[in-house]
Amino acid sequence: MTTNLIDIQHADVIMATSNMAENHPVGFQWVMKAKERGAKLIHVDPRYTRTSAAADLHVPIRSGTNIAFFGGLIHHAIENNLYFKDYVVHYTNASFLIDPAFKTATDGDGLFSGFDTSKKTYDRSTWKYQLDADGNPKRDLTLKDPHSVFQLLRRHYSRYTPDMVERVCGIPKAKFLAVAKLYCEHSGPEKTGAITYALNLTQHTTGVENIRALCMLQLLLGNVGRPGGGVVALRGHANVQGATDLELLFHELPGYMAQPLRDVHPDLATYLDKETPKGGYWINKPKFFISLLKAFYGDAATEKNEYGYQWLPKRASADAYSHQHIFVDMYAGKIRGFLAMGQNPAVGGPNAKLARAAMQKLDWLVVNDIFITETAEVWKAPGTNPKDVKTEVFFFPMAPAAEKDGSLTNTMRLIQWHEAAVKPPGDCTSDAAFIVRLAHRLQKLYAGSKKDRDQGFRAANFTYGEHPDEPNMELVLKEISGYAARDIADKDGKPLYKKGQALSTFAHLTDDGATAGGCWIYGGVINETPDGKLVNRAASRKPADAKDYLGHGWGFAWPANRRLLYNRASADLTGKPWSEKKKLIWWDPQAPGAPDKPGKWVGLDVPDFNALLAPDGKNGDKPFIMRADLVGALFGPLVDGPFPEHYEPVESPVVNLLSKQQRNPVAKIWEVPDEKNVLAPVGSKEFPYVITTYRLTEHHLSGVMSRQLPFLAELHHSHFAEISHELAGELGIANGEMVTVASPRGKIHVRAMVTSRLKPFVVDGKKVHQIGVPWHWGYKGIDALPGSKGDITNDLSATVGDPTVFIQETKAFVCSVKKGVV
Amino acid sequence: MARTLAMFTDTSLCIGCRACQVACKQWNELGAEAPEWTGTYQNHAHFTDQTFRLVRFVEEPKPSGDLAWLLMSDVCKHCAQAGCLEACPTGAIYRTEFGTVDINQDVCNGCRYCVASCPFGVVHFDDGSGTARKCTFCNDRIHNGLGPACAKACPTDSIQFGFRDELVAKAGKRVETLKGMGFKEAQLYGADTGGFLGGLNAFFLLLSKPSTYNLPEHPRLPQRNVVVDSLLSIGSALVVGLGAIVSFRSRGKGDGDA
Amino acid sequence: MLKTPHWEMMIVWYFFLGGIAGGAYFTAAVADAFGTARDRAVARIGYLVALPLVVICGALLIADLGVPMRFLNMLGTFKFWDPMSIGAWALGVFGLFTFASALLSFSPSPPAVAWRRKIGLVGIFFGFFLASYTGVLISNTALPFWSEGRLMGALFLASGASTGMATIALILFLTGGAGGEGWRKVKQADRYAIGFELCVLALFLVLLGSAAAPLLGGRLAVLFWGGLVVVGLAVPLALELVAHRTAALGAVSAVLVLVGGFVLRYVVVMSIQT
Ligand SMILES: Nc1nc2c(c(=O)[nH]1)N[C@H]1C(S)=C(S)[C@@H](COP(=O)(O)OP(=O)(O)OC[C@H]3O[C@@H](n4cnc5c(=O)[nH]c(N)nc54)[C@H](O)[C@@H]3O)O[C@H]1N2
Ligand SMILES: Nc1nc2c(c(=O)[nH]1)N[C@H]1C(S)=C(S)[C@@H](COP(=O)(O)OP(=O)(O)OC[C@H]3O[C@@H](n4cnc5c(=O)[nH]c(N)nc54)[C@H](O)[C@@H]3O)O[C@H]1N2
Ligand code: SF4
Ligand code: SF4
Ligand code: SF4
Ligand code: SF4
Ligand code: SF4
Ligand SMILES: [Mo]
């Protein structure tokens, strides 16, 4: 997220689009603090939830129509002149001129210029700036040029009128206008608004574009980089932020650098050339990347061998190996062995029936978990004859967080250290211990290998501290943070770092092999005194106080302990806060700055800017330093288009009213044999209802960690589906009665929770029913609490993905509901 | 007596996360119970010997037609005039020096009179131990400088712990603020020591009338009628006694001496 | 929302037998003190009935505790305003009285009789207490049906007296004492008691108002109207008035009174159970 949860208390309006109170209850305290101050809370969700209960306004939205909603707000802000003009003109690319050949989806009936119908991809060559003679983008600060981003944006969203929002999203026009008024009027120097999101936006075949739409609205209203504003991404698992930073992902390497593609990045030079932008802070990418290779391969990484670049595994294609892809390939027999470390795809992944069938085809399956999961018992899943499953399953009992040292990075980029409270019982080990032990064994196995491809792994270090089997996690964090790979001196030859000493900041990383850093953005989380003592800043514990409301003394927020990203935007062009009320950092011309001249950025946060770059210096007025053009992107060429466009979910009961394009033309739909991924046609009579799947405060994800804990398992009676009184009435279903929910992929039996918290939508004049089903249940649980076991909701969902990160569409698809167990 | 401690549960800040309910179980080592279907998220339906904190979920349409989902974390009220304490024949239920009401499990003999004597249906009989149980106000914690586990766990400060007088002052201000924000029915429940039961040491801020939350509008001390009832019984005794005396004094007319 | 204490059959029996014990003892003591020497049979039956019943009562009460071993905890505390506390004490003290009276009832010696009379007059107090405190006890709870009518104690007392008398009458009948002076006097006293009980019951229902719902309309309504009002009160009273000269019918009426007394306790205790 661009901001910090603590800062949300300063928002004047908060639009929660995810279910924050239920899924981020601890962070939600800051929303409640803002409310205590008088801030308004809007909750946009198809269901009325515990977040709605706290909200001033609940806006029910049909699942999967988020771009229509945000587009409507953008339209409203532009047409009613409610955007923050100075901010938009100077801090975004609104004034930049786009190639005249570019066409918005308004002119292409749902398609942008460059669509290749046969390949189903875009040729993006027209999606670019017009450049002047010096190669700089052309601008029109009046925003009047028809090719300016602003005018194109306006044209693109001209169709997203309040009437259209009502017809598409099912939000009554009056309610939409109330939201638009409430949210947009909190914009400008004196006011800010924050928008929170999570899976409500991501889990769609338009997932990435949904989030962009949100970001664009925030940029238009001047809500990024300012106190009380922000794009509040609410992440998942306690350490999912850390997992993404360190890139336990298929397509990136630690610190948000692409995992090389086989055909695109044959060597290091090509990789760096293609992946390093020409402007913005990312011009330093070679330093980060080469330091990463040094962290991986140590002394074996040299300039001569491209720092070991060729040892890195390369991706065969953009979607290999995304989560869903893995199971499709596994089902096809292409993957023979699988390590499921701390995940439960038998329940948690989309199209879980496919996932289970795929895992039942493996030769071997290793499950590392703190409980015996459904995945560990996939060989005896209901409906399976264990005799038919040849998969050999190994289970390793692991230690949960409380039983090991380490850090977790939470949703606000805050790295927090924890120490083991108790020793793990019995044979349980930490994941790190498991990994290094496995690595050491494999290294022994490959000790004699002369093959080129094995040399990197042989050289890699898996020993941290004195005990090869028990890594010292602080040393792991030190490697991530960065250290000198050899003695380093400064320009004048004065020694700066001894070999092995931790670097104090990522600014000291170099591209000459002198430094190693496992994840550049974490640079500085571990410091080292000259006498070799480590200072773990993730373990610092000074709470926020009146002097430092953001709590810089608590943990360490990457990058460089900044709490609000792009915070240069909290000051105006001249470096003064936009208003006294909303001040965060500002240019102090008197403060001691560079040796030759005074002046420095100072304030309540660590500036996310060159602290000595005066507002009137070159690019001193451009806050978005991570972008090549240094401004916020209203125009942002993604895979699916530079402006988000509404498409219906892959499965939808209605046709797209905004264009001829029913669904995202570039969405990923996997072909799976044996009817394992059948999709319902648009407007299917057999599967007439929209279904969304979601979480409950009381349960955790696939439920392994909550259904097996009595205190949590007892909080919900049993698996259920939330159904409106209207639909229950039509089907004759009473509260508490068993129902059968089915999709073209599978069916589940659950109890009906009939509630007024769900209401049918009126979409283009027709009634559309939506139901909600939490997905926490599976076939393991506590025998004494029978309700702790239940059918697997993901047996209903499909194997489809968005075109950028291939996330599943589990927030909106279709189903049928039948009374009783049928 | 030490300065009175209290818990103030501000339902306007409650998000129904039930961290309090779970924290209570964990701290007090209470067991899980098979839940009943309540038709909503609430579980269990009532306080039990294993559930001292209970988050209530009340769906109620607002006059505007919009829905309100009132979330309220309910608990023993630690009444200044406590029906349970008055009822207890063994002295197991006692008032601590902080003004809270606790049950001494080593003294309770399981007569269950307190169960019937709580105006809020809080105390519950534990079949396992054979004793009555309820919220202890984390007696072990408050004597060791810690706040109640439920208050500690509450992410939104919906449950606040502190000196009663300070909390009441704060609560009063909060009601005013809420009224200013348009919550017309915002009200305190049990804050007033001049009000019912001499005030509750676990008092509440409600957003609707008490009955919406399943709370009695005017709870009264059950024992308020002991004297009247006893006098009426004595009266009854006199009448019956008179009848008998009259009967036995009258000389027998019939036959058969015994 | 309100909780029931889950007092069930043991407590029904306790209430019922405690009432008989108190009523029988009281009848005995009155007979002893105010009647003739011929009424001593009545007195002796009363004393001898009260003693075992009190013992049974104590046993029932203790057995119903969650931790029976801790019965004595009640005697470690004395809360004079708490019916449960003094009830426990009263049961114990009354036990001593019944024991003494029963013992003395075997001796015809004048000093023994004199002692017995004195003891009896004091013991009446505790007997009545036992018969009625249970009513006061439940009417000082939070449960509306128990607590809204102010006459539960009075009602229990009247019923206790009546059932105590009926018990004595029945024993007289079974031991061949029917038709004697004692029999007649007991029956007469019981007539008054039944009449009085009916009045108290009517008043009680009026006071209860809407809180009487579990009685008047609940699942126990039939039992209440049929078992208590008709069979337990109206019919015996009618029998007494119409046919009190027929010993057999007198015995029938005594049985019905006992049934009524039991039904009263049953209905009152069980109607609040959920
Ligand atoms: N207690 C608890 N907390 C958790 C988790 C947990 O399992 N339990 N999981 C953690 C994880 S891994 C994650 S990723 C996060 C997820 O946090 P959230 O995204 O908040 O989680 P969900 O409940 O899956 O979905 C949120 C809401 O999206 C709504 N929704 C569905 N479709 C749409 C739509 O098109 N638009 C809008 N505006 N809303 C829609 C659903 O009704 C649902 O209420 O939570 C984390 N926190
Ligand atoms: N239909 C539908 N499906 C969804 C979603 C949805 O909203 N709807 N949400 C998706 C999202 S956002 C997510 S994050 C995934 C989650 O899906 P999964 O990650 O598969 O589900 P979890 O239950 O979190 O599995 C984590 C496992 O890690 C174990 N564990 C905990 N601590 C440790 C540890 O220290 N070491 C090890 N080795 N194991 C540990 C737990 O016991 C548990 O079994 O589900 C996705 N699936
Ligand atoms: S479970 Fe942990 S990460 Fe999730 S809200 Fe609670 S404290 Fe935060
Ligand atoms: S609420 Fe009930 S249990 Fe708690 S102190 Fe008051 S009377 Fe006793
Ligand atoms: S059950 Fe225990 S605590 Fe309750 S009144 Fe009886 S002795 Fe007291
Ligand atoms: S004060 Fe303690 S015992 Fe009472 S509800 Fe809170 S956590 Fe439970
Ligand atoms: S912990 Fe706090 S917010 Fe959560 S349910 Fe309890 S009182 Fe409400
Ligand atoms: Mo997640």
PDB file of N, CA, C and O and ligand atoms in Angstrom, chain B residues 76-79 82-84 101 118-120 122-123 134, ligand 4:
ATOM      1  N   CYS B  76     -21.057 -10.169  31.731  1.00  0.00           N
ATOM      2  CA  CYS B  76     -21.596  -9.946  33.079  1.00  0.00           C
ATOM      3  C   CYS B  76     -21.467  -8.472  33.412  1.00  0.00           C
ATOM      4  O   CYS B  76     -20.457  -7.854  33.131  1.00  0.00           O
ATOM      5  N   LYS B  77     -22.516  -7.938  34.027  1.00  0.00           N
ATOM      6  CA  LYS B  77     -22.552  -6.491  34.238  1.00  0.00           C
ATOM      7  C   LYS B  77     -21.851  -6.053  35.525  1.00  0.00           C
ATOM      8  O   LYS B  77     -21.704  -4.882  35.780  1.00  0.00           O
ATOM      9  N   HIS B  78     -21.474  -6.980  36.333  1.00  0.00           N
ATOM     10  CA  HIS B  78     -20.830  -6.650  37.611  1.00  0.00           C
ATOM     11  C   HIS B  78     -21.642  -5.561  38.331  1.00  0.00           C
ATOM     12  O   HIS B  78     -21.128  -4.493  38.688  1.00  0.00           O
ATOM     13  N   CYS B  79     -22.915  -5.884  38.497  1.00  0.00           N
ATOM     14  CA  CYS B  79     -23.887  -4.944  39.059  1.00  0.00           C
ATOM     15  C   CYS B  79     -23.474  -4.470  40.449  1.00  0.00           C
ATOM     16  O   CYS B  79     -22.999  -5.266  41.270  1.00  0.00           O
ATOM     17  N   ALA B  82     -26.075  -6.722  42.926  1.00  0.00           N
ATOM     18  CA  ALA B  82     -26.027  -7.898  42.070  1.00  0.00           C
ATOM     19  C   ALA B  82     -26.962  -8.990  42.570  1.00  0.00           C
ATOM     20  O   ALA B  82     -26.808  -9.486  43.691  1.00  0.00           O
ATOM     21  N   GLY B  83     -27.918  -9.343  41.733  1.00  0.00           N
ATOM     22  CA  GLY B  83     -28.865 -10.390  42.085  1.00  0.00           C
ATOM     23  C   GLY B  83     -28.169 -11.696  42.424  1.00  0.00           C
ATOM     24  O   GLY B  83     -28.533 -12.395  43.377  1.00  0.00           O
ATOM     25  N   CYS B  84     -27.148 -12.013  41.668  1.00  0.00           N
ATOM     26  CA  CYS B  84     -26.462 -13.287  41.881  1.00  0.00           C
ATOM     27  C   CYS B  84     -25.811 -13.303  43.258  1.00  0.00           C
ATOM     28  O   CYS B  84     -25.895 -14.284  43.993  1.00  0.00           O
ATOM     29  N   VAL B 101     -17.692  -8.430  40.637  1.00  0.00           N
ATOM     30  CA  VAL B 101     -18.395  -9.546  41.269  1.00  0.00           C
ATOM     31  C   VAL B 101     -17.776 -10.852  40.762  1.00  0.00           C
ATOM     32  O   VAL B 101     -17.710 -11.066  39.559  1.00  0.00           O
ATOM     33  N   CYS B 118     -29.974 -13.765  38.256  1.00  0.00           N
ATOM     34  CA  CYS B 118     -29.313 -12.717  37.490  1.00  0.00           C
ATOM     35  C   CYS B 118     -30.322 -12.114  36.521  1.00  0.00           C
ATOM     36  O   CYS B 118     -30.895 -12.820  35.707  1.00  0.00           O
ATOM     37  N   PRO B 119     -30.558 -10.831  36.618  1.00  0.00           N
ATOM     38  CA  PRO B 119     -31.550 -10.196  35.740  1.00  0.00           C
ATOM     39  C   PRO B 119     -31.135 -10.212  34.276  1.00  0.00           C
ATOM     40  O   PRO B 119     -31.916  -9.833  33.407  1.00  0.00           O
ATOM     41  N   PHE B 120     -29.903 -10.594  34.005  1.00  0.00           N
ATOM     42  CA  PHE B 120     -29.408 -10.566  32.628  1.00  0.00           C
ATOM     43  C   PHE B 120     -29.111 -11.964  32.076  1.00  0.00           C
ATOM     44  O   PHE B 120     -28.580 -12.096  30.984  1.00  0.00           O
ATOM     45  N   VAL B 122     -26.869 -14.149  33.004  1.00  0.00           N
ATOM     46  CA  VAL B 122     -25.430 -14.307  32.793  1.00  0.00           C
ATOM     47  C   VAL B 122     -24.892 -15.609  33.395  1.00  0.00           C
ATOM     48  O   VAL B 122     -24.293 -16.414  32.687  1.00  0.00           O
ATOM     49  N   VAL B 123     -25.110 -15.796  34.665  1.00  0.00           N
ATOM     50  CA  VAL B 123     -24.476 -16.949  35.327  1.00  0.00           C
ATOM     51  C   VAL B 123     -24.986 -18.251  34.738  1.00  0.00           C
ATOM     52  O   VAL B 123     -26.149 -18.363  34.363  1.00  0.00           O
ATOM     53  N   LYS B 134     -19.209 -17.590  35.599  1.00  0.00           N
ATOM     54  CA  LYS B 134     -19.482 -16.388  34.800  1.00  0.00           C
ATOM     55  C   LYS B 134     -18.185 -15.601  34.702  1.00  0.00           C
ATOM     56  O   LYS B 134     -17.177 -15.980  35.312  1.00  0.00           O
TER      57      LYS B 134
HETATM   58  S1  SF4 D   4     -24.979  -9.349  35.640  1.00  0.00           S
HETATM   59 FE1  SF4 D   4     -25.839 -11.058  36.700  1.00  0.00          FE
HETATM   60  S2  SF4 D   4     -24.106 -12.321  37.130  1.00  0.00           S
HETATM   61 FE2  SF4 D   4     -23.307 -10.350  36.649  1.00  0.00          FE
HETATM   62  S3  SF4 D   4     -23.125  -9.305  38.592  1.00  0.00           S
HETATM   63 FE3  SF4 D   4     -25.087  -8.750  37.758  1.00  0.00          FE
HETATM   64  S4  SF4 D   4     -26.451 -10.232  38.643  1.00  0.00           S
HETATM   65 FE4  SF4 D   4     -24.426 -11.057  38.903  1.00  0.00          FE
END
